[in-house]
mmCIF file with all atom_site columns, C-alpha atoms in Angstrom:
data_model
loop_
_atom_site.group_PDB
_atom_site.id
_atom_site.type_symbol
_atom_site.label_atom_id
_atom_site.label_alt_id
_atom_site.label_comp_id
_atom_site.label_asym_id
_atom_site.label_entity_id
_atom_site.label_seq_id
_atom_site.pdbx_PDB_ins_code
_atom_site.Cartn_x
_atom_site.Cartn_y
_atom_site.Cartn_z
_atom_site.occupancy
_atom_site.B_iso_or_equiv
_atom_site.pdbx_formal_charge
_atom_site.auth_seq_id
_atom_site.auth_comp_id
_atom_site.auth_asym_id
_atom_site.auth_atom_id
_atom_site.pdbx_PDB_model_num
ATOM 1  C CA . MET Z 1 1  ? 39.492  157.838 88.414 1.00 86.00 ? 1  MET Z CA 1
ATOM 2  C CA . ARG Z 1 2  ? 37.484  158.483 85.560 1.00 89.00 ? 2  ARG Z CA 1
ATOM 3  C CA . VAL Z 1 3  ? 34.369  160.403 86.117 1.00 89.00 ? 3  VAL Z CA 1
ATOM 4  C CA . THR Z 1 4  ? 31.187  160.263 84.164 1.00 91.00 ? 4  THR Z CA 1
ATOM 5  C CA . ASN Z 1 5  ? 27.617  161.321 84.661 1.00 95.00 ? 5  ASN Z CA 1
ATOM 6  C CA . ALA Z 1 6  ? 26.138  158.632 83.764 1.00 95.00 ? 6  ALA Z CA 1
ATOM 7  C CA . VAL Z 1 7  ? 22.824  158.770 85.303 1.00 96.00 ? 7  VAL Z CA 1
ATOM 8  C CA . ALA Z 1 8  ? 22.260  162.407 83.469 1.00 96.00 ? 8  ALA Z CA 1
ATOM 9  C CA . ARG Z 1 9  ? 23.615  160.828 80.186 1.00 96.00 ? 9  ARG Z CA 1
ATOM 10 C CA . LYS Z 1 10 ? 21.223  158.257 80.500 1.00 97.00 ? 10 LYS Z CA 1
ATOM 11 C CA . ALA Z 1 11 ? 18.645  160.284 81.526 1.00 98.00 ? 11 ALA Z CA 1
ATOM 12 C CA . ARG Z 1 12 ? 19.204  162.311 78.747 1.00 97.00 ? 12 ARG Z CA 1
ATOM 13 C CA . HIS Z 1 13 ? 19.034  159.409 76.085 1.00 98.00 ? 13 HIS Z CA 1
ATOM 14 C CA . ASN Z 1 14 ? 15.932  158.126 77.316 1.00 98.00 ? 14 ASN Z CA 1
ATOM 15 C CA . LYS Z 1 15 ? 13.865  161.416 77.286 1.00 98.00 ? 15 LYS Z CA 1
ATOM 16 C CA . LEU Z 1 16 ? 15.228  161.719 73.473 1.00 98.00 ? 16 LEU Z CA 1
ATOM 17 C CA . PHE Z 1 17 ? 14.245  157.831 72.817 1.00 98.00 ? 17 PHE Z CA 1
ATOM 18 C CA . LYS Z 1 18 ? 10.827  159.008 73.914 1.00 98.00 ? 18 LYS Z CA 1
ATOM 19 C CA . LEU Z 1 19 ? 10.479  161.686 71.734 1.00 98.00 ? 19 LEU Z CA 1
ATOM 20 C CA . VAL Z 1 20 ? 11.473  159.210 68.966 1.00 98.00 ? 20 VAL Z CA 1
ATOM 21 C CA . LYS Z 1 21 ? 9.318   156.269 69.953 1.00 97.00 ? 21 LYS Z CA 1
ATOM 22 C CA . GLY Z 1 22 ? 7.759   154.298 67.371 1.00 98.00 ? 22 GLY Z CA 1
ATOM 23 C CA . PHE Z 1 23 ? 10.196  155.678 64.240 1.00 98.00 ? 23 PHE Z CA 1
ATOM 24 C CA . LYS Z 1 24 ? 11.682  152.492 61.871 1.00 97.00 ? 24 LYS Z CA 1
ATOM 25 C CA . TRP Z 1 25 ? 15.222  151.166 61.851 1.00 98.00 ? 25 TRP Z CA 1
ATOM 26 C CA . GLY Z 1 26 ? 18.215  153.103 64.146 1.00 97.00 ? 26 GLY Z CA 1
ATOM 27 C CA . ARG Z 1 27 ? 15.883  156.105 64.541 1.00 97.00 ? 27 ARG Z CA 1
ATOM 28 C CA . LYS Z 1 28 ? 14.097  154.781 67.324 1.00 97.00 ? 28 LYS Z CA 1
ATOM 29 C CA . ASN Z 1 29 ? 17.113  153.326 69.026 1.00 97.00 ? 29 ASN Z CA 1
ATOM 30 C CA . VAL Z 1 30 ? 20.751  154.876 67.902 1.00 98.00 ? 30 VAL Z CA 1
ATOM 31 C CA . TYR Z 1 31 ? 21.321  157.861 69.811 1.00 98.00 ? 31 TYR Z CA 1
ATOM 32 C CA . ARG Z 1 32 ? 23.048  160.017 66.939 1.00 98.00 ? 32 ARG Z CA 1
ATOM 33 C CA . LEU Z 1 33 ? 20.212  158.899 64.269 1.00 98.00 ? 33 LEU Z CA 1
ATOM 34 C CA . ALA Z 1 34 ? 17.713  159.370 66.556 1.00 99.00 ? 34 ALA Z CA 1
ATOM 35 C CA . LEU Z 1 35 ? 19.040  163.013 67.352 1.00 98.00 ? 35 LEU Z CA 1
ATOM 36 C CA . ASN Z 1 36 ? 18.717  163.928 63.633 1.00 98.00 ? 36 ASN Z CA 1
ATOM 37 C CA . ALA Z 1 37 ? 15.005  162.272 63.632 1.00 98.00 ? 37 ALA Z CA 1
ATOM 38 C CA . ALA Z 1 38 ? 13.994  164.284 66.878 1.00 98.00 ? 38 ALA Z CA 1
ATOM 39 C CA . ALA Z 1 39 ? 15.182  167.419 65.163 1.00 98.00 ? 39 ALA Z CA 1
ATOM 40 C CA . LYS Z 1 40 ? 13.994  166.692 61.805 1.00 98.00 ? 40 LYS Z CA 1
ATOM 41 C CA . SER Z 1 41 ? 10.156  165.570 63.282 1.00 98.00 ? 41 SER Z CA 1
ATOM 42 C CA . GLY Z 1 42 ? 10.499  168.866 65.110 1.00 98.00 ? 42 GLY Z CA 1
ATOM 43 C CA . GLN Z 1 43 ? 11.085  170.841 61.686 1.00 98.00 ? 43 GLN Z CA 1
ATOM 44 C CA . ASN Z 1 44 ? 8.238   168.819 60.005 1.00 98.00 ? 44 ASN Z CA 1
ATOM 45 C CA . SER Z 1 45 ? 5.517   169.581 63.007 1.00 98.00 ? 45 SER Z CA 1
ATOM 46 C CA . TYR Z 1 46 ? 6.378   173.332 62.713 1.00 98.00 ? 46 TYR Z CA 1
ATOM 47 C CA . ARG Z 1 47 ? 5.588   173.480 59.062 1.00 98.00 ? 47 ARG Z CA 1
ATOM 48 C CA . ASP Z 1 48 ? 2.688   171.065 58.942 1.00 98.00 ? 48 ASP Z CA 1
ATOM 49 C CA . ARG Z 1 49 ? 1.037   173.164 61.726 1.00 98.00 ? 49 ARG Z CA 1
ATOM 50 C CA . LYS Z 1 50 ? 1.204   176.282 59.235 1.00 98.00 ? 50 LYS Z CA 1
ATOM 51 C CA . ARG Z 1 51 ? 0.483   173.803 56.319 1.00 98.00 ? 51 ARG Z CA 1
ATOM 52 C CA . LYS Z 1 52 ? -2.952  172.619 58.303 1.00 99.00 ? 52 LYS Z CA 1
ATOM 53 C CA . LYS Z 1 53 ? -4.614  176.003 58.085 1.00 98.00 ? 53 LYS Z CA 1
ATOM 54 C CA . ARG Z 1 54 ? -3.990  176.460 54.442 1.00 98.00 ? 54 ARG Z CA 1
ATOM 55 C CA . THR Z 1 55 ? -5.536  172.870 54.176 1.00 99.00 ? 55 THR Z CA 1
ATOM 56 C CA . PHE Z 1 56 ? -8.431  173.198 56.003 1.00 99.00 ? 56 PHE Z CA 1
ATOM 57 C CA . ARG Z 1 57 ? -9.251  176.463 54.421 1.00 98.00 ? 57 ARG Z CA 1
ATOM 58 C CA . GLN Z 1 58 ? -8.960  175.171 50.988 1.00 98.00 ? 58 GLN Z CA 1
ATOM 59 C CA . LEU Z 1 59 ? -11.286 171.991 52.280 1.00 99.00 ? 59 LEU Z CA 1
ATOM 60 C CA . TRP Z 1 60 ? -13.930 174.299 53.613 1.00 98.00 ? 60 TRP Z CA 1
ATOM 61 C CA . ILE Z 1 61 ? -13.950 176.467 50.461 1.00 98.00 ? 61 ILE Z CA 1
ATOM 62 C CA . ILE Z 1 62 ? -14.412 173.631 48.303 1.00 98.00 ? 62 ILE Z CA 1
ATOM 63 C CA . ARG Z 1 63 ? -17.379 172.092 50.678 1.00 98.00 ? 63 ARG Z CA 1
ATOM 64 C CA . ILE Z 1 64 ? -19.232 175.277 50.729 1.00 98.00 ? 64 ILE Z CA 1
ATOM 65 C CA . SER Z 1 65 ? -18.965 176.050 47.107 1.00 98.00 ? 65 SER Z CA 1
ATOM 66 C CA . ALA Z 1 66 ? -20.331 172.522 46.075 1.00 98.00 ? 66 ALA Z CA 1
ATOM 67 C CA . ALA Z 1 67 ? -23.494 173.441 48.557 1.00 98.00 ? 67 ALA Z CA 1
ATOM 68 C CA . LEU Z 1 68 ? -23.485 176.959 46.691 1.00 98.00 ? 68 LEU Z CA 1
ATOM 69 C CA . ARG Z 1 69 ? -23.306 175.346 43.353 1.00 97.00 ? 69 ARG Z CA 1
ATOM 70 C CA . ALA Z 1 70 ? -26.169 173.078 44.529 1.00 97.00 ? 70 ALA Z CA 1
ATOM 71 C CA . GLN Z 1 71 ? -28.627 176.308 44.669 1.00 97.00 ? 71 GLN Z CA 1
ATOM 72 C CA . GLY Z 1 72 ? -26.665 177.820 41.422 1.00 97.00 ? 72 GLY Z CA 1
ATOM 73 C CA . LYS Z 1 73 ? -24.722 180.109 43.382 1.00 97.00 ? 73 LYS Z CA 1
ATOM 74 C CA . ARG Z 1 74 ? -20.697 181.020 43.280 1.00 97.00 ? 74 ARG Z CA 1
ATOM 75 C CA . TYR Z 1 75 ? -18.544 181.007 45.853 1.00 97.00 ? 75 TYR Z CA 1
ATOM 76 C CA . SER Z 1 76 ? -16.617 184.351 45.057 1.00 96.00 ? 76 SER Z CA 1
ATOM 77 C CA . GLU Z 1 77 ? -19.986 185.911 45.339 1.00 96.00 ? 77 GLU Z CA 1
ATOM 78 C CA . PHE Z 1 78 ? -20.841 184.445 48.356 1.00 97.00 ? 78 PHE Z CA 1
ATOM 79 C CA . ALA Z 1 79 ? -17.326 185.414 50.168 1.00 96.00 ? 79 ALA Z CA 1
ATOM 80 C CA . PHE Z 1 80 ? -17.754 188.767 48.761 1.00 97.00 ? 80 PHE Z CA 1
ATOM 81 C CA . LYS Z 1 81 ? -20.968 189.654 50.163 1.00 96.00 ? 81 LYS Z CA 1
ATOM 82 C CA . MET Z 1 82 ? -19.815 187.703 53.528 1.00 96.00 ? 82 MET Z CA 1
ATOM 83 C CA . ALA Z 1 83 ? -17.057 190.299 53.820 1.00 96.00 ? 83 ALA Z CA 1
ATOM 84 C CA . GLN Z 1 84 ? -19.313 193.217 52.690 1.00 96.00 ? 84 GLN Z CA 1
ATOM 85 C CA . LYS Z 1 85 ? -21.497 192.151 55.799 1.00 93.00 ? 85 LYS Z CA 1
ATOM 86 C CA . LYS Z 1 86 ? -18.667 192.509 58.073 1.00 79.00 ? 86 LYS Z CA 1
#
């Protein structure tokens, strides 16, 4: 008689499907496609955690710069003085 480990296999598949829940097309319910989708989503998450820091820094600089411009000052001078105070 052929022995399979159906319980563990089902659990492994369900764990993966939980990760890709909400994805479009077969990526949410076809195991082979879901594997690739989960791997890719992990890469995107890792990359974008780094990118988020860059993006928010740019946003903060734009906002601070706009507030300083209203007072007739420059961001570069402000940043220089802040660095000197440290």
